[in-house]
PDB file of C-alpha atoms in Angstrom:
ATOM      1  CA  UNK A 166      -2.246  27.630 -37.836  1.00 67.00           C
ATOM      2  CA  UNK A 167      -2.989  28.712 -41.528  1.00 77.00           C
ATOM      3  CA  UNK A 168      -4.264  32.236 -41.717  1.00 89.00           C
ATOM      4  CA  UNK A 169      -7.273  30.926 -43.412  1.00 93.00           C
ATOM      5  CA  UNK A 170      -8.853  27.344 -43.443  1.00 94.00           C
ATOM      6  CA  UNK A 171     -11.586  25.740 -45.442  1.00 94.00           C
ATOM      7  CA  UNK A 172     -12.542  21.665 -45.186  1.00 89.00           C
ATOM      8  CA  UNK A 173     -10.771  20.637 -48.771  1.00 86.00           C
ATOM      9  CA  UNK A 174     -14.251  18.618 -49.652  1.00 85.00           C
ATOM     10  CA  UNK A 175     -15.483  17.261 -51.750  1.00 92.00           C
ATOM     11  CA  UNK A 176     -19.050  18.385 -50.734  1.00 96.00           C
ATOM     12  CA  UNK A 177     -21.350  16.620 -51.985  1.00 96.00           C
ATOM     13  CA  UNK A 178     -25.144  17.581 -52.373  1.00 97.00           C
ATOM     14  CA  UNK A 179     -28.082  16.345 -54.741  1.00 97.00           C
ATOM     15  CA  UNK A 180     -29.279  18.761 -57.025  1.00 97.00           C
ATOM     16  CA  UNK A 181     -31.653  21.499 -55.381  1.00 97.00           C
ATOM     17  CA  UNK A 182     -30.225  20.696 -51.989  1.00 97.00           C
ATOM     18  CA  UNK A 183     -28.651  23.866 -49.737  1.00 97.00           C
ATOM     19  CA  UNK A 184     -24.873  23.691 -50.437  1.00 97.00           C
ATOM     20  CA  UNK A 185     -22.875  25.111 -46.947  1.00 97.00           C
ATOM     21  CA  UNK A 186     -19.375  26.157 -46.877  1.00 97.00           C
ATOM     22  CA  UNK A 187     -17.791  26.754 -43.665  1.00 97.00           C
ATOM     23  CA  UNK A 188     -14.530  29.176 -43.425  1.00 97.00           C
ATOM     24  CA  UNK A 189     -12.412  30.134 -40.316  1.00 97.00           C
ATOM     25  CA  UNK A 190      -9.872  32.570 -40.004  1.00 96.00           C
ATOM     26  CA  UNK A 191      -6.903  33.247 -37.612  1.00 94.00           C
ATOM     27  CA  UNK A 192      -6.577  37.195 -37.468  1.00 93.00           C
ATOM     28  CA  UNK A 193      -9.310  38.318 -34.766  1.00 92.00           C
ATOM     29  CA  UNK A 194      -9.087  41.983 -36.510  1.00 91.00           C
ATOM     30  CA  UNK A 195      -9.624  41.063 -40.324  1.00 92.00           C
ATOM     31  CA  UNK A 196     -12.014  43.770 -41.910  1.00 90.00           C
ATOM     32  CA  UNK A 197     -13.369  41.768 -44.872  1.00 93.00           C
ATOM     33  CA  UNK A 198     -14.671  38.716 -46.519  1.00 95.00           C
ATOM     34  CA  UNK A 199     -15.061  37.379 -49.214  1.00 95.00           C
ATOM     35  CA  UNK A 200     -16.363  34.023 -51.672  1.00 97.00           C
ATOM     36  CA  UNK A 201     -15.005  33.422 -54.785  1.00 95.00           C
ATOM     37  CA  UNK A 202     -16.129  30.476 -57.253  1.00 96.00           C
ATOM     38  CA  UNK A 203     -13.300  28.888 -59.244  1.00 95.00           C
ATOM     39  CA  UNK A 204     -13.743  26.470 -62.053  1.00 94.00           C
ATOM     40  CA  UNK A 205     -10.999  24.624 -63.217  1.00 90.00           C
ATOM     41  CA  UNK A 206      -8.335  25.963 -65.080  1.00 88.00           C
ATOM     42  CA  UNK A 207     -10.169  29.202 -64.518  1.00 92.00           C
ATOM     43  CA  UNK A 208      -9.232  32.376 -62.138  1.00 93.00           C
ATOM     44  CA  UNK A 209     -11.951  33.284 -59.501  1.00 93.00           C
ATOM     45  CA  UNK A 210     -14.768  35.574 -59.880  1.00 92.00           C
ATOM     46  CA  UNK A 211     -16.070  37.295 -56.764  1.00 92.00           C
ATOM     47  CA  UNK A 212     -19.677  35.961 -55.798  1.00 94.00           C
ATOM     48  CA  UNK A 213     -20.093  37.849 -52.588  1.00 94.00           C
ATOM     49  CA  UNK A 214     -18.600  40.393 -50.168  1.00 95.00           C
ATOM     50  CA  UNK A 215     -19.099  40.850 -46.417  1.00 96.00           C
ATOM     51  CA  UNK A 216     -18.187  42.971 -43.937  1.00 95.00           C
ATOM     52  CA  UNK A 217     -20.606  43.106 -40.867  1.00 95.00           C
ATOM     53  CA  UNK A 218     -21.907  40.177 -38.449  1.00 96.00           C
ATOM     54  CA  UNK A 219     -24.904  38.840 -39.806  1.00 96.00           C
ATOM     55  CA  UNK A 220     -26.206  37.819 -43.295  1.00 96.00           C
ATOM     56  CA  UNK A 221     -25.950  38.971 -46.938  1.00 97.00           C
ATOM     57  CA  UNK A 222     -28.186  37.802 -49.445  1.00 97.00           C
ATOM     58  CA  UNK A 223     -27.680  38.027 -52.896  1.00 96.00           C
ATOM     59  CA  UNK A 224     -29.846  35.928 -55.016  1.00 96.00           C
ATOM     60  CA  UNK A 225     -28.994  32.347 -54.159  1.00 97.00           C
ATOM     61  CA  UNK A 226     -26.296  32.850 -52.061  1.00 98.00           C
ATOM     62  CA  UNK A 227     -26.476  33.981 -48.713  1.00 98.00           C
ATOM     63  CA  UNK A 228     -22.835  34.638 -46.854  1.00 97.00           C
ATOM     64  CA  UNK A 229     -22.853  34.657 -43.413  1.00 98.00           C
ATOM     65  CA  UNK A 230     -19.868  36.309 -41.080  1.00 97.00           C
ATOM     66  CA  UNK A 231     -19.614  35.597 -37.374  1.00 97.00           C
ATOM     67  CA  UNK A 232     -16.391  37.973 -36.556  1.00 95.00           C
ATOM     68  CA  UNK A 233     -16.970  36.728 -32.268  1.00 95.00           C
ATOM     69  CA  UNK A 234     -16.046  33.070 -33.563  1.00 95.00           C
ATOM     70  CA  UNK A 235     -14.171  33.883 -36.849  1.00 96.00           C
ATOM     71  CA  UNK A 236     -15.827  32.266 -39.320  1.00 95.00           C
ATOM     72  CA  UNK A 237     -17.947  33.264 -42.718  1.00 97.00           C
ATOM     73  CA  UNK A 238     -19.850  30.952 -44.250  1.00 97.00           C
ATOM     74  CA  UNK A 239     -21.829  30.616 -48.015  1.00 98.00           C
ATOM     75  CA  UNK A 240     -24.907  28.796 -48.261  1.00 98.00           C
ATOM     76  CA  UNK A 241     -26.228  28.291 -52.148  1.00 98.00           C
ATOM     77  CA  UNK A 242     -30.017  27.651 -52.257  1.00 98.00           C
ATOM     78  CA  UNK A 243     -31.309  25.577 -55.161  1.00 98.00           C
ATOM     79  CA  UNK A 244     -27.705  24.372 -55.786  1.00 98.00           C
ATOM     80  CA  UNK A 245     -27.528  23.361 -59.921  1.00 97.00           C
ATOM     81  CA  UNK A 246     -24.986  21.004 -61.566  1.00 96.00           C
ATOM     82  CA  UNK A 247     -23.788  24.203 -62.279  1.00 96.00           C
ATOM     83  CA  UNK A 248     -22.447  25.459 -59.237  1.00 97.00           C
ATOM     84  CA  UNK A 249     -20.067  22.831 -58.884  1.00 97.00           C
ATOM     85  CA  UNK A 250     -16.546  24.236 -58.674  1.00 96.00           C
ATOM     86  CA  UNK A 251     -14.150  25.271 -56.192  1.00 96.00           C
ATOM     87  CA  UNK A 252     -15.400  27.813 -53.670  1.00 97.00           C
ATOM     88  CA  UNK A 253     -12.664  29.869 -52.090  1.00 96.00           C
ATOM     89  CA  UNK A 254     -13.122  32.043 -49.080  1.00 96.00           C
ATOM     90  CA  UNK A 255     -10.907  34.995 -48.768  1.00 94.00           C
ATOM     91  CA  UNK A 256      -9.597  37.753 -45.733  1.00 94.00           C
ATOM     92  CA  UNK A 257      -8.347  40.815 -45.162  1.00 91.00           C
ATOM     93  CA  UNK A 258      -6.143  40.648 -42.465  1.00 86.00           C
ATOM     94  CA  UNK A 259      -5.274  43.446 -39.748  1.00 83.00           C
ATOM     95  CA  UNK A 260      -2.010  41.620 -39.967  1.00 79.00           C
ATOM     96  CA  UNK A 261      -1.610  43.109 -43.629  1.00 76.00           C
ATOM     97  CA  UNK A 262      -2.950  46.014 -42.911  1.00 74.00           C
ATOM     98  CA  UNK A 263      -6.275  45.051 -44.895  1.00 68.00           C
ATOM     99  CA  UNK A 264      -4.315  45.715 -48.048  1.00 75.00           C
ATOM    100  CA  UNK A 265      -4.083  41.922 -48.612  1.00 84.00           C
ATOM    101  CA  UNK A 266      -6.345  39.014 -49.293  1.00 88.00           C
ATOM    102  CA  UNK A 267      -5.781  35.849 -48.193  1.00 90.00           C
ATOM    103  CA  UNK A 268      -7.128  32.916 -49.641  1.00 92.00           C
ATOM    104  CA  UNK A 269      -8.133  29.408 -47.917  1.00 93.00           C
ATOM    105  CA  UNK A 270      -7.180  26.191 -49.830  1.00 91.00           C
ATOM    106  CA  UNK A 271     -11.110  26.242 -51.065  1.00 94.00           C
ATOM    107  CA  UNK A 272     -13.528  23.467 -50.573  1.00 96.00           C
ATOM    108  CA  UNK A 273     -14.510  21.564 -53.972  1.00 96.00           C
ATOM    109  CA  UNK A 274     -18.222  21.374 -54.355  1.00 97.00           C
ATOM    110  CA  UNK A 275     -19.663  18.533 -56.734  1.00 97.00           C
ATOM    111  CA  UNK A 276     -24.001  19.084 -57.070  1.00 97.00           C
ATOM    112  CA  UNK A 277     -25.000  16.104 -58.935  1.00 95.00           C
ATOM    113  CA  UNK A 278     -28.194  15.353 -60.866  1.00 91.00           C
TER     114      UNK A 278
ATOM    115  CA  UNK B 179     -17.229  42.623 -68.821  1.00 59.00           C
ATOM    116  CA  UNK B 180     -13.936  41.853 -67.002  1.00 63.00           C
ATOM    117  CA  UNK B 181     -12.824  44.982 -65.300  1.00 90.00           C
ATOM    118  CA  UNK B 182      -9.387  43.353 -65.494  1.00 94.00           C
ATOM    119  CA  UNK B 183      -7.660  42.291 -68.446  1.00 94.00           C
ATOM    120  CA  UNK B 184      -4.393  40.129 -68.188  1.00 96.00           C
ATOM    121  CA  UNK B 185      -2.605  38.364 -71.195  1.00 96.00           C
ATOM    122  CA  UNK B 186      -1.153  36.350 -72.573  1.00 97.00           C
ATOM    123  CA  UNK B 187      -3.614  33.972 -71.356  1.00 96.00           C
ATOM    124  CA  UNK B 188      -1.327  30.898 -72.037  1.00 97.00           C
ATOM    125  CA  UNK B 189       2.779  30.354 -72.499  1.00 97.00           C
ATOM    126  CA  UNK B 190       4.710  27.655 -73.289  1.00 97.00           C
ATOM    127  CA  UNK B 191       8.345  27.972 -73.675  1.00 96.00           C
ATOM    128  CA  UNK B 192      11.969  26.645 -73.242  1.00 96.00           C
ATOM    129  CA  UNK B 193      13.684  26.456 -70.411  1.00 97.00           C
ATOM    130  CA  UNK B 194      16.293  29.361 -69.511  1.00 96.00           C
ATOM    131  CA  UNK B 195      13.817  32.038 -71.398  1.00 96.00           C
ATOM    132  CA  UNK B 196      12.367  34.794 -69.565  1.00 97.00           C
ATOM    133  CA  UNK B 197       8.538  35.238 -70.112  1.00 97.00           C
ATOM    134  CA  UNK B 198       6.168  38.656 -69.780  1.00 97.00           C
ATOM    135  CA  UNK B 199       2.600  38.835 -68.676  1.00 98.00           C
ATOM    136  CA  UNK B 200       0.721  41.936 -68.675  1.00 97.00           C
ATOM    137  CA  UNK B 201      -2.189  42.779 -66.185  1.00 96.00           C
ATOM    138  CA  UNK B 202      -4.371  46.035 -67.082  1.00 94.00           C
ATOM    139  CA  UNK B 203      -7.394  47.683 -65.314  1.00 92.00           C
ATOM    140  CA  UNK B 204      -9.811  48.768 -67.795  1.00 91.00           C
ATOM    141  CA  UNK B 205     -12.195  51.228 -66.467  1.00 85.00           C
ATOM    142  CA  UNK B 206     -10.275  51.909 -63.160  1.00 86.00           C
ATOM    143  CA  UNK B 207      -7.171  53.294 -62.034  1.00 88.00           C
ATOM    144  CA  UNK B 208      -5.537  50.968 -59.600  1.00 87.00           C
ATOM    145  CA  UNK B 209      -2.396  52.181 -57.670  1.00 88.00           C
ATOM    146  CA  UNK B 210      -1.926  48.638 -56.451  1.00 91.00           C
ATOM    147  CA  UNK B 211      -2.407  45.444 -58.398  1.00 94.00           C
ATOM    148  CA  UNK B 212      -1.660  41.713 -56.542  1.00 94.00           C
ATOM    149  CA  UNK B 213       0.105  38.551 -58.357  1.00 96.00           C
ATOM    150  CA  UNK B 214      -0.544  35.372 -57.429  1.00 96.00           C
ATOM    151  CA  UNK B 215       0.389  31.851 -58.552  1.00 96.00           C
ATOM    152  CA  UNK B 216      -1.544  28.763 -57.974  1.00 94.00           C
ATOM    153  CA  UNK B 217      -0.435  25.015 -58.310  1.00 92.00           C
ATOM    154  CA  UNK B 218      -2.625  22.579 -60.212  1.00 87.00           C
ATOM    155  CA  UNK B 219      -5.337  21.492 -56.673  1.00 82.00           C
ATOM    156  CA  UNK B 220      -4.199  24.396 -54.541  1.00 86.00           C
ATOM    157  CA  UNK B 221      -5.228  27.785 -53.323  1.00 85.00           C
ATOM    158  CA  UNK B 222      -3.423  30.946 -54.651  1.00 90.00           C
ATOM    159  CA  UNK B 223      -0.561  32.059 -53.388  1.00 92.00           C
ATOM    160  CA  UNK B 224       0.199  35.733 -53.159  1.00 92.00           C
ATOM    161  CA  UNK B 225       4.049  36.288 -54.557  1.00 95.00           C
ATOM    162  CA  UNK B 226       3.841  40.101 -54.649  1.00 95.00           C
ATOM    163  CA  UNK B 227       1.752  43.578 -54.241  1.00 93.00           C
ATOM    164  CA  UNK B 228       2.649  46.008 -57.144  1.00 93.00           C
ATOM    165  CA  UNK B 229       2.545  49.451 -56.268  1.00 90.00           C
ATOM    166  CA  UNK B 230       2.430  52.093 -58.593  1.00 89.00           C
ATOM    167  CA  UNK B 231       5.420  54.454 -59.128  1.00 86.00           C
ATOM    168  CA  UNK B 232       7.811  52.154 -56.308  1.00 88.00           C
ATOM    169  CA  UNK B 233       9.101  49.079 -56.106  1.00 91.00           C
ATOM    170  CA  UNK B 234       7.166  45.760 -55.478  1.00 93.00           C
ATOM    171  CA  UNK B 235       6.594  44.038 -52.160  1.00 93.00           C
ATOM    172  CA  UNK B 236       7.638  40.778 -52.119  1.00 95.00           C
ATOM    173  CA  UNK B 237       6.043  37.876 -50.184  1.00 93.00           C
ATOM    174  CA  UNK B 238       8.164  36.122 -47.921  1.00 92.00           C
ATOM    175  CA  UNK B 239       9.906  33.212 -50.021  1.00 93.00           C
ATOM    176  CA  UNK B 240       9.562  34.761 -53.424  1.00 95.00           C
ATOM    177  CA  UNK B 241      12.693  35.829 -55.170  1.00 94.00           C
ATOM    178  CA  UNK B 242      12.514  39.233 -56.092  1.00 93.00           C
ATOM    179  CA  UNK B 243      14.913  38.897 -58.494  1.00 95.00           C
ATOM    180  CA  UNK B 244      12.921  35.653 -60.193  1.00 96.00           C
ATOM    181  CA  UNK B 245       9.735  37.605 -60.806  1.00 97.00           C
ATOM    182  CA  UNK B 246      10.531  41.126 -61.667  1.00 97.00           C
ATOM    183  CA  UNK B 247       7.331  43.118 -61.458  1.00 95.00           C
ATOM    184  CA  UNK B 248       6.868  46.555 -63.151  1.00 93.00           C
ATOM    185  CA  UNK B 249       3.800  48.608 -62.206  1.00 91.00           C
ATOM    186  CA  UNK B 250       4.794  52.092 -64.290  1.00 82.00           C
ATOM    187  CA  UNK B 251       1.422  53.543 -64.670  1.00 89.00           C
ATOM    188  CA  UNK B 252      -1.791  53.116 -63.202  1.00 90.00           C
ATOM    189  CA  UNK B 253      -3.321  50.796 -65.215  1.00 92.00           C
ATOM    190  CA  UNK B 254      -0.675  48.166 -66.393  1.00 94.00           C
ATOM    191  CA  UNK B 255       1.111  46.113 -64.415  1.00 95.00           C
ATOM    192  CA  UNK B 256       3.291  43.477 -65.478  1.00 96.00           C
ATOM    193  CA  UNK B 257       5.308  40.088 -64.080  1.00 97.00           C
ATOM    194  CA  UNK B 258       8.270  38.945 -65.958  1.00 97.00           C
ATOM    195  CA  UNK B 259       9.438  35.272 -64.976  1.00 97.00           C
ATOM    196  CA  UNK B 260      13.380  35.235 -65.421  1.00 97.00           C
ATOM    197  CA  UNK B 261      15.290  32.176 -66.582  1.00 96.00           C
ATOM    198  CA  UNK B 262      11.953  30.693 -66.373  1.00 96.00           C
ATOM    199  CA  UNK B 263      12.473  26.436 -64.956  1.00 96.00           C
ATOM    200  CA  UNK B 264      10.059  23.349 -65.330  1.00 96.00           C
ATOM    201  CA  UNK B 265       9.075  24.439 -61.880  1.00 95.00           C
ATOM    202  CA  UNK B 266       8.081  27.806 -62.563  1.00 96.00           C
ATOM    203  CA  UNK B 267       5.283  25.962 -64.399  1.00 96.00           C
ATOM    204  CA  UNK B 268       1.992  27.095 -62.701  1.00 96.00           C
ATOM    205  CA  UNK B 269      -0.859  29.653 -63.580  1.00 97.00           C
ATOM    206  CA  UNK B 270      -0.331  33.304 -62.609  1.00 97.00           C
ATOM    207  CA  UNK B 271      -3.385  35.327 -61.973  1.00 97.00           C
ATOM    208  CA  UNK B 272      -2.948  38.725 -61.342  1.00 96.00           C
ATOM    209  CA  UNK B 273      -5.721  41.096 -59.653  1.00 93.00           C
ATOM    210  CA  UNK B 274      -6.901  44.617 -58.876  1.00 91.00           C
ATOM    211  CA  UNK B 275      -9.520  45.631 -56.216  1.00 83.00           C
ATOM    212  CA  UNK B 276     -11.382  42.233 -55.415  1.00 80.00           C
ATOM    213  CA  UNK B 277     -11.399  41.631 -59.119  1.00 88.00           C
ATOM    214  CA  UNK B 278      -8.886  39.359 -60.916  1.00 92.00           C
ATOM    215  CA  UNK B 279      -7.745  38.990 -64.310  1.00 94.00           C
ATOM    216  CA  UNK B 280      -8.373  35.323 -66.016  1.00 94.00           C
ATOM    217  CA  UNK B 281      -5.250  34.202 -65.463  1.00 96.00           C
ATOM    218  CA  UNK B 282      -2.032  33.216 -67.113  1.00 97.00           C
ATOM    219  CA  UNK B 283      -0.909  29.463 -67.429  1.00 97.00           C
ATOM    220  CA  UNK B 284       2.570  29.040 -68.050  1.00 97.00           C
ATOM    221  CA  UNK B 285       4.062  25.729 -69.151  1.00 97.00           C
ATOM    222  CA  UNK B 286       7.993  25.958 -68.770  1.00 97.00           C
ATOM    223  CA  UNK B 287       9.575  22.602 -70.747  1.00 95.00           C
TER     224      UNK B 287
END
């Protein structure tokens, strides 16, 4: 079982629609989570952090962490042509002693017009 | 502006040459800096945690003596890809905190 898993995509959604991105991990006792965006060619840049059971809203995104069932999710409101690019979630494992982050494969959204 | 800097920002070199990238924190000291390689349509891969003032931790599979990593002050830490191979061909991102540097592709004829 990989330590973190995303569906590969691609997601699909019209422009305006709610984008979600669903992310499971393995390690019951990771502390922290996190989305990154990646365009291609590009290295990631951080869109949100999490580290309690519930939501986090932060303009259009809202992340949402369910540590009972192990999985943290991103939903992008509005989604734009723009948005369209890898979305990676990330963990810090107990395993690792939280110093770690562990990346899922990423799930490729694609917002068209 | 990037809190990370990392550079060169692309290689491309001979086979059997040994190649240096350089990953700084700009406004931060950071005792522990992460490299990670990623394969064109895959996730990143973490090879190594640099640490500061000891040696680097290795993740299971990586050759430690491939990808020597030097992390001699608290701000610069750097990955040097020995004898580098068409395989070694991939981009290297390095990172600090939850913020990473924009990356390093290197392109190994």
């Amino acid at each position: 079982q990989k330590e973190v898993e995303q569906n590969s995509g691609p997601l699909s959604v019209p422009e305006g629609a709610i984008a979600s991105l669903n992310c499971t991990y393995s390690d019951r006792g990771s502390q922290s989570f996190f989305w990154y965006r990646q365009y291609s060619g590009k290295s990631p840049e951080l869109i949100m952090s999490i580290y309690s059971n519930g939501d986090k809203e932060d303009g259009r995104f809202t992340a949402q962490l369910n540590k009972a069932s192990q999985y943290v999710s991103l939903l992008i409101r509005d989604s734009q042509p723009s948005d369209s690019a890898t979305y990676l979630c990330a963990v810090t494992p107990l395993s690792s002693g939280y110093n770690k982050l562990i990346f899922g494969a990423g799930t490729r959204l694609a917002v068209h017009p | 502006g990037a809190v990370v800097s990392q550079h060169p920002s692309r290689v491309i070199c001979k086979s059997g040459t040994s190649v240096k990238i350089e990953c700084r924190s700009l406004d931060f000291q950071a005792t522990t800096m992460f490299w990670y390689r990623q394969f064109p349509k895959q996730s990143l891969m973490l090879m190594a945690t640099s640490n500061e003032g000891s040696k680097a931790t290795y993740e299971q599979g990586v050759e430690k003596d491939k990808f020597l990593i030097n992390h001699a002050s608290l701000t610069l830490s750097t990955l040097t890809v020995t004898s580098a191979h068409p395989e070694d061909s991939s981009f290297y991102i390095c990172s600090a905190r939850d913020e990473f540097g924009s990356g390093t592709q290197l392109s190994v004829l």
